[in-house]
Amino acid sequence: MVRGAAGPREVLISGDAKAFTQEIIAGPHQLTADEPKGVGGNDEGPTPYDLLLAALGSCTSITVTMYAQRKGWPLRGVSTRLRHARIHAEDCAECETKEGKLDHIELEIGLEGPLLSDEQRTKLLEIAEKCPVHRTLVTENVISTRAAQSRVADKASPLSI
């Protein structure tokens, strides 16, 4: 992630209440999120969890690449493969929580570069865990949710006053 950039940009998501398909606008970029047909979606885009994994995987790759470039290391490419599952807390030996279910993300990182030393590979894996999205996911988060003011008068909407 680029430090000193103009700051975080707003992401807008909208959808029709008759379907799960969501249109996403992030700066100049547009994409679609949806659910698979098996759960009532149209499968017109990645699921929200797919997008979460994509955010983590891409941030990890970018962070590792930036570090290797700064160090002048012979990294040729980075690939990430991620999976998400809900697991029983009691099955997780390294977890503090011992009851209920937890989200478990598996992150596999491929470091391409035959001239990378074992020490460089170890350091790049360590740096991967310092990407901003990784840090966000493993620390306490606060999400403030509030109702938006209705832009169009809608008598059926509780937002119109």
mmCIF file of C-alpha atoms in Angstrom:
data_model
loop_
_atom_site.group_PDB
_atom_site.id
_atom_site.type_symbol
_atom_site.label_atom_id
_atom_site.label_comp_id
_atom_site.label_asym_id
_atom_site.label_seq_id
_atom_site.Cartn_x
_atom_site.Cartn_y
_atom_site.Cartn_z
ATOM 1 C CA MET A 1 0.000 0.000 0.000
ATOM 2 C CA VAL A 2 1.356 3.400 -0.930
ATOM 3 C CA ARG A 3 2.124 5.650 1.988
ATOM 4 C CA GLY A 4 1.642 9.371 1.541
ATOM 5 C CA ALA A 5 -1.097 8.875 -1.062
ATOM 6 C CA ALA A 6 -4.139 11.144 -1.146
ATOM 7 C CA GLY A 7 -5.814 9.008 1.521
ATOM 8 C CA PRO A 8 -8.424 6.306 1.438
ATOM 9 C CA ARG A 9 -11.076 6.665 -1.190
ATOM 10 C CA GLU A 10 -14.718 6.001 -0.641
ATOM 11 C CA VAL A 11 -16.196 2.742 -1.907
ATOM 12 C CA LEU A 12 -19.850 2.794 -2.940
ATOM 13 C CA ILE A 13 -21.987 -0.335 -3.219
ATOM 14 C CA SER A 14 -25.567 -0.506 -4.427
ATOM 15 C CA GLY A 15 -27.985 -3.235 -5.363
ATOM 16 C CA ASP A 16 -31.600 -4.016 -6.057
ATOM 17 C CA ALA A 17 -33.457 -5.559 -3.113
ATOM 18 C CA LYS A 18 -34.803 -8.267 -5.437
ATOM 19 C CA ALA A 19 -31.370 -9.811 -6.063
ATOM 20 C CA PHE A 20 -28.017 -10.253 -4.343
ATOM 21 C CA THR A 21 -25.974 -8.707 -7.191
ATOM 22 C CA GLN A 22 -24.124 -5.604 -5.970
ATOM 23 C CA GLU A 23 -22.451 -2.940 -8.093
ATOM 24 C CA ILE A 24 -19.243 -1.640 -6.552
ATOM 25 C CA ILE A 25 -17.558 1.663 -7.386
ATOM 26 C CA ALA A 26 -14.079 2.245 -5.975
ATOM 27 C CA GLY A 27 -12.634 5.447 -7.368
ATOM 28 C CA PRO A 28 -12.558 5.038 -11.173
ATOM 29 C CA HIS A 29 -13.073 1.267 -10.944
ATOM 30 C CA GLN A 30 -16.328 -0.646 -11.219
ATOM 31 C CA LEU A 31 -16.920 -4.279 -10.351
ATOM 32 C CA THR A 32 -19.710 -6.599 -9.306
ATOM 33 C CA ALA A 33 -20.192 -8.800 -6.253
ATOM 34 C CA ASP A 34 -22.789 -11.542 -6.020
ATOM 35 C CA GLU A 35 -23.605 -14.876 -4.452
ATOM 36 C CA PRO A 36 -23.523 -18.251 -6.226
ATOM 37 C CA LYS A 37 -26.705 -19.494 -7.897
ATOM 38 C CA GLY A 38 -26.926 -22.288 -5.300
ATOM 39 C CA VAL A 39 -27.717 -19.738 -2.564
ATOM 40 C CA GLY A 40 -30.012 -17.520 -4.612
ATOM 41 C CA GLY A 41 -27.554 -15.241 -6.374
ATOM 42 C CA ASN A 42 -26.892 -14.796 -10.081
ATOM 43 C CA ASP A 43 -23.147 -15.609 -9.823
ATOM 44 C CA GLU A 44 -22.321 -12.386 -11.701
ATOM 45 C CA GLY A 45 -19.225 -11.639 -9.635
ATOM 46 C CA PRO A 46 -17.078 -12.746 -6.733
ATOM 47 C CA THR A 47 -18.698 -13.266 -3.336
ATOM 48 C CA PRO A 48 -17.956 -10.817 -0.517
ATOM 49 C CA TYR A 49 -15.579 -13.401 1.002
ATOM 50 C CA ASP A 50 -13.847 -13.791 -2.381
ATOM 51 C CA LEU A 51 -13.305 -10.028 -2.378
ATOM 52 C CA LEU A 52 -11.978 -10.141 1.191
ATOM 53 C CA LEU A 53 -9.486 -12.856 0.211
ATOM 54 C CA ALA A 54 -8.550 -10.877 -2.916
ATOM 55 C CA ALA A 55 -7.865 -7.810 -0.756
ATOM 56 C CA LEU A 56 -5.600 -9.793 1.567
ATOM 57 C CA GLY A 57 -3.827 -11.659 -1.230
ATOM 58 C CA SER A 58 -3.198 -8.605 -3.379
ATOM 59 C CA CYS A 59 -2.036 -6.502 -0.432
ATOM 60 C CA THR A 60 0.334 -9.294 0.607
ATOM 61 C CA SER A 61 1.791 -9.550 -2.907
ATOM 62 C CA ILE A 62 2.189 -5.776 -3.189
ATOM 63 C CA THR A 63 3.851 -5.499 0.239
ATOM 64 C CA VAL A 64 6.328 -8.314 -0.493
ATOM 65 C CA THR A 65 7.122 -6.858 -3.933
ATOM 66 C CA MET A 66 7.697 -3.361 -2.533
ATOM 67 C CA TYR A 67 10.034 -4.709 0.158
ATOM 68 C CA ALA A 68 12.053 -6.793 -2.316
ATOM 69 C CA GLN A 69 12.345 -3.819 -4.697
ATOM 70 C CA ARG A 70 13.585 -1.545 -1.898
ATOM 71 C CA LYS A 71 16.187 -4.134 -0.916
ATOM 72 C CA GLY A 72 17.195 -4.806 -4.535
ATOM 73 C CA TRP A 73 16.487 -8.536 -4.102
ATOM 74 C CA PRO A 74 16.066 -10.809 -7.155
ATOM 75 C CA LEU A 75 12.336 -11.467 -6.724
ATOM 76 C CA ARG A 76 10.724 -12.193 -10.105
ATOM 77 C CA GLY A 77 7.127 -12.620 -8.999
ATOM 78 C CA VAL A 78 4.747 -13.261 -6.137
ATOM 79 C CA SER A 79 1.591 -15.352 -6.158
ATOM 80 C CA THR A 80 -0.902 -15.932 -3.384
ATOM 81 C CA ARG A 81 -3.556 -18.626 -2.961
ATOM 82 C CA LEU A 82 -6.160 -18.160 -0.245
ATOM 83 C CA ARG A 83 -8.999 -20.171 1.253
ATOM 84 C CA HIS A 84 -11.549 -19.215 3.883
ATOM 85 C CA ALA A 85 -13.412 -21.565 6.221
ATOM 86 C CA ARG A 86 -15.303 -21.475 9.496
ATOM 87 C CA ILE A 87 -13.699 -23.836 12.008
ATOM 88 C CA HIS A 88 -14.459 -24.947 15.556
ATOM 89 C CA ALA A 89 -12.294 -22.962 17.988
ATOM 90 C CA GLU A 90 -11.437 -26.147 19.890
ATOM 91 C CA ASP A 91 -9.713 -27.472 16.733
ATOM 92 C CA CYS A 92 -7.302 -24.514 16.626
ATOM 93 C CA ALA A 93 -4.269 -25.148 18.831
ATOM 94 C CA GLU A 94 -2.715 -21.691 18.261
ATOM 95 C CA CYS A 95 -5.942 -19.693 18.829
ATOM 96 C CA GLU A 96 -6.784 -17.832 22.038
ATOM 97 C CA THR A 97 -10.523 -18.425 21.614
ATOM 98 C CA LYS A 98 -11.484 -21.956 22.656
ATOM 99 C CA GLU A 99 -15.284 -21.915 22.206
ATOM 100 C CA GLY A 100 -17.575 -21.404 19.230
ATOM 101 C CA LYS A 101 -16.437 -20.971 15.638
ATOM 102 C CA LEU A 102 -13.643 -18.915 14.106
ATOM 103 C CA ASP A 103 -12.844 -17.679 10.639
ATOM 104 C CA HIS A 104 -9.732 -19.412 9.313
ATOM 105 C CA ILE A 105 -7.863 -18.041 6.309
ATOM 106 C CA GLU A 106 -5.139 -20.102 4.689
ATOM 107 C CA LEU A 107 -2.621 -17.956 2.805
ATOM 108 C CA GLU A 108 -0.029 -19.671 0.631
ATOM 109 C CA ILE A 109 2.660 -17.436 -0.879
ATOM 110 C CA GLY A 110 4.745 -18.345 -3.909
ATOM 111 C CA LEU A 111 8.030 -16.478 -4.232
ATOM 112 C CA GLU A 112 9.523 -16.724 -7.722
ATOM 113 C CA GLY A 113 13.209 -16.024 -8.061
ATOM 114 C CA PRO A 114 15.800 -18.787 -8.227
ATOM 115 C CA LEU A 115 18.503 -16.438 -6.943
ATOM 116 C CA LEU A 116 16.664 -15.626 -3.680
ATOM 117 C CA SER A 117 18.531 -16.935 -0.647
ATOM 118 C CA ASP A 118 16.808 -18.914 2.105
ATOM 119 C CA GLU A 119 17.252 -15.903 4.402
ATOM 120 C CA GLN A 120 15.591 -13.583 1.871
ATOM 121 C CA ARG A 121 12.665 -15.991 1.435
ATOM 122 C CA THR A 122 12.218 -16.203 5.217
ATOM 123 C CA LYS A 123 12.294 -12.393 5.537
ATOM 124 C CA LEU A 124 9.754 -11.968 2.701
ATOM 125 C CA LEU A 125 7.357 -14.382 4.431
ATOM 126 C CA GLU A 126 7.792 -12.369 7.638
ATOM 127 C CA ILE A 127 7.114 -9.110 5.746
ATOM 128 C CA ALA A 128 3.990 -10.666 4.172
ATOM 129 C CA GLU A 129 2.331 -10.724 7.591
ATOM 130 C CA LYS A 130 2.928 -6.990 7.938
ATOM 131 C CA CYS A 131 0.765 -5.950 4.991
ATOM 132 C CA PRO A 132 -1.865 -3.379 6.032
ATOM 133 C CA VAL A 133 -4.854 -5.604 5.199
ATOM 134 C CA HIS A 134 -3.362 -8.500 7.217
ATOM 135 C CA ARG A 135 -2.875 -6.160 10.176
ATOM 136 C CA THR A 136 -6.457 -4.914 9.851
ATOM 137 C CA LEU A 137 -7.831 -8.444 9.882
ATOM 138 C CA VAL A 138 -5.849 -9.615 12.920
ATOM 139 C CA THR A 139 -6.424 -6.576 15.131
ATOM 140 C CA GLU A 140 -9.537 -5.332 16.872
ATOM 141 C CA ASN A 141 -11.795 -3.502 14.447
ATOM 142 C CA VAL A 142 -14.508 -0.935 14.976
ATOM 143 C CA ILE A 143 -17.199 -0.582 12.318
ATOM 144 C CA SER A 144 -19.610 2.323 12.797
ATOM 145 C CA THR A 145 -22.907 1.633 11.037
ATOM 146 C CA ARG A 146 -25.579 4.275 10.555
ATOM 147 C CA ALA A 147 -28.530 4.874 8.273
ATOM 148 C CA ALA A 148 -27.850 7.106 5.278
ATOM 149 C CA GLN A 149 -30.104 10.043 4.580
ATOM 150 C CA SER A 150 -32.501 9.240 1.751
ATOM 151 C CA ARG A 151 -31.675 11.167 -1.421
ATOM 152 C CA VAL A 152 -35.059 10.522 -3.005
ATOM 153 C CA ALA A 153 -38.311 11.013 -1.157
ATOM 154 C CA ASP A 154 -39.680 7.543 -0.532
ATOM 155 C CA LYS A 155 -42.735 7.367 1.662
ATOM 156 C CA ALA A 156 -42.086 3.692 2.416
ATOM 157 C CA SER A 157 -38.530 4.376 3.554
ATOM 158 C CA PRO A 158 -37.843 4.982 7.244
ATOM 159 C CA LEU A 159 -35.005 7.278 6.098
ATOM 160 C CA SER A 160 -37.325 9.980 4.735
ATOM 161 C CA ILE A 161 -38.271 12.630 7.179
#
